Coordinates of C-alpha atoms in Angstrom, one line a residue:
X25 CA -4.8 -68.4 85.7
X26 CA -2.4 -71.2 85.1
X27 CA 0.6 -70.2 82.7
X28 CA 3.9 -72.4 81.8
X29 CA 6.7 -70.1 80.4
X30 CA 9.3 -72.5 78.4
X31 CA 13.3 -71.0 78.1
X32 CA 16.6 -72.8 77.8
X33 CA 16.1 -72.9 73.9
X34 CA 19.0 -72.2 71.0
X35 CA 21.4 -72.9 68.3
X36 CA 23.4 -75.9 68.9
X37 CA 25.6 -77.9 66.8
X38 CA 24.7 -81.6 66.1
X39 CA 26.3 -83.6 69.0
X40 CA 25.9 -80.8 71.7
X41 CA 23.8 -80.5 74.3
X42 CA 20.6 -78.0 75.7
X43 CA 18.4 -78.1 79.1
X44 CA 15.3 -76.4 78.6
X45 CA 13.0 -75.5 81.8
X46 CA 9.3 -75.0 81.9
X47 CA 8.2 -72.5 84.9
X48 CA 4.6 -72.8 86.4
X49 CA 2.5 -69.9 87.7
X50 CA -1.0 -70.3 89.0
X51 CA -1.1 -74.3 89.6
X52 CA 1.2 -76.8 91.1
X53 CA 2.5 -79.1 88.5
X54 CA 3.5 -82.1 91.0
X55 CA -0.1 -83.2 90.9
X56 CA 0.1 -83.3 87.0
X57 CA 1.5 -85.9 84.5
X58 CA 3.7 -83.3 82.3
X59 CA 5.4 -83.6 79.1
X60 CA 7.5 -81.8 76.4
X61 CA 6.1 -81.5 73.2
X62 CA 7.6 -80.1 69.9
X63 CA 6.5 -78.8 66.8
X64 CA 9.2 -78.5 63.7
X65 CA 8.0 -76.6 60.4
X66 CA 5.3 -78.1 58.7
X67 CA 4.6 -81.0 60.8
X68 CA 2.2 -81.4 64.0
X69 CA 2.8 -81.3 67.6
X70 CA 4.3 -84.1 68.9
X71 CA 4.9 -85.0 72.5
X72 CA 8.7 -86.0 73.3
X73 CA 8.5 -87.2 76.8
X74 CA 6.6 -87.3 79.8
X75 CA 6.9 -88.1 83.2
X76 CA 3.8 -88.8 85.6
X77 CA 3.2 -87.2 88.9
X78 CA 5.3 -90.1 91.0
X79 CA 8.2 -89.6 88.5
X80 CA 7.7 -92.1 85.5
X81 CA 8.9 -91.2 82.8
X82 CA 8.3 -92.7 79.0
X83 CA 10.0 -91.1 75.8
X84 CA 9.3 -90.9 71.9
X85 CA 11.7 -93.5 69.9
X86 CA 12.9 -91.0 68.3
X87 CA 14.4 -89.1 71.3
X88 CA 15.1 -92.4 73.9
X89 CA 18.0 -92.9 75.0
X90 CA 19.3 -88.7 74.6
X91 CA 16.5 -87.0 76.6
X92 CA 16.2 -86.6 80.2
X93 CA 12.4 -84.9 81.5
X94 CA 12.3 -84.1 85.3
X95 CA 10.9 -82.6 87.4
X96 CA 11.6 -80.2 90.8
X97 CA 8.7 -80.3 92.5
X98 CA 9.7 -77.4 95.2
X99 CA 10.6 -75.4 92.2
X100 CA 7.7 -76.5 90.4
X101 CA 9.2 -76.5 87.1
X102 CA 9.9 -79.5 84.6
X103 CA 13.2 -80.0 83.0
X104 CA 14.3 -81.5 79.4
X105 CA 17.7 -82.3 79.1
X106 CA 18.3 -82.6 75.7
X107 CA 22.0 -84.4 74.6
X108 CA 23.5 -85.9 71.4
X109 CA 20.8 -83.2 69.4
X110 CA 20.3 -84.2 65.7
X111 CA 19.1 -81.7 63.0
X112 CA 15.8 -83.4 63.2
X113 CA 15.4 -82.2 66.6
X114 CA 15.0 -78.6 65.7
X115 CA 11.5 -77.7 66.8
X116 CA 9.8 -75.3 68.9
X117 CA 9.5 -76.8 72.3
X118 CA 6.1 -76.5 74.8
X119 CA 5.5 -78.2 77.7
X120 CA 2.0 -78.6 79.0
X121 CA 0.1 -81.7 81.4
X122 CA -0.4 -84.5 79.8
X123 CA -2.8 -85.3 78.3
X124 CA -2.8 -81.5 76.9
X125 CA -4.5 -78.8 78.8
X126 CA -3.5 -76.3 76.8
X127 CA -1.8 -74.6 79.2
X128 CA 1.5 -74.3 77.0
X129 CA 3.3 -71.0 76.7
X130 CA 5.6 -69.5 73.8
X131 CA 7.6 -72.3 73.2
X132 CA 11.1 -72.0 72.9
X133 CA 13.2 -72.7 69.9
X134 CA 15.7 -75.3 69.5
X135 CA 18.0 -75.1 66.3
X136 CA 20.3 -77.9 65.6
X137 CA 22.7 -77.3 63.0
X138 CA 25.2 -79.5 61.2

């Protein structure tokens, strides 16, 4: 049974920086296109950035330029460094393959305050 468990969430001023990490169990995520997704209050899912199976990586407008995805393959996790965060970045954070597998976990909760 595969299972991602997303951590590295909190409260973070606007300006300051978070990593979040997504731990796999049950597959091995280096033959998978992954990506980080959020979902803020009242608004849909939206993937954030993803980065293919050889390491390509593509980003939302919205986040280019301040995120960071990768991944550590003998780890198997994938990584989201998150800098400069804006109030609008407060979501709850998934990762899962891309395109979704459902796979996600909890999430983990980013709160950017001013």
């Amino acid at each position: 049974q595969v299972q991602l468990v997303e951590s590295g969430g909190g409260l973070v001023q606007a300006g300051g920086s978070l990593r979040l990490s997504c731990a796999a169990s049950g597959t091995i995520l280096s033959i998978y296109a992954m990506g980080w997704y959020r979902q803020a209050p009242g608004k849909q899912r939206e993937l954030v950035a993803r980065i293919t199976s050889g390491g390509s990586t593509d980003y939302a407008d919205s986040v280019k330029g301040r995120f960071t995805i990768s991944r550590d393959n003998a780890k198997n996790t994938v990584s989201l460094q998150m800098n400069s965060l804006k109030r609008e970045d407060t979501a709850v954070y998934y990762c899962d393959t891309v395109p979704v597998r459902n796979y996600w976990g909890q999430g983990t909760q980013v709160t950017v305050s001013s």
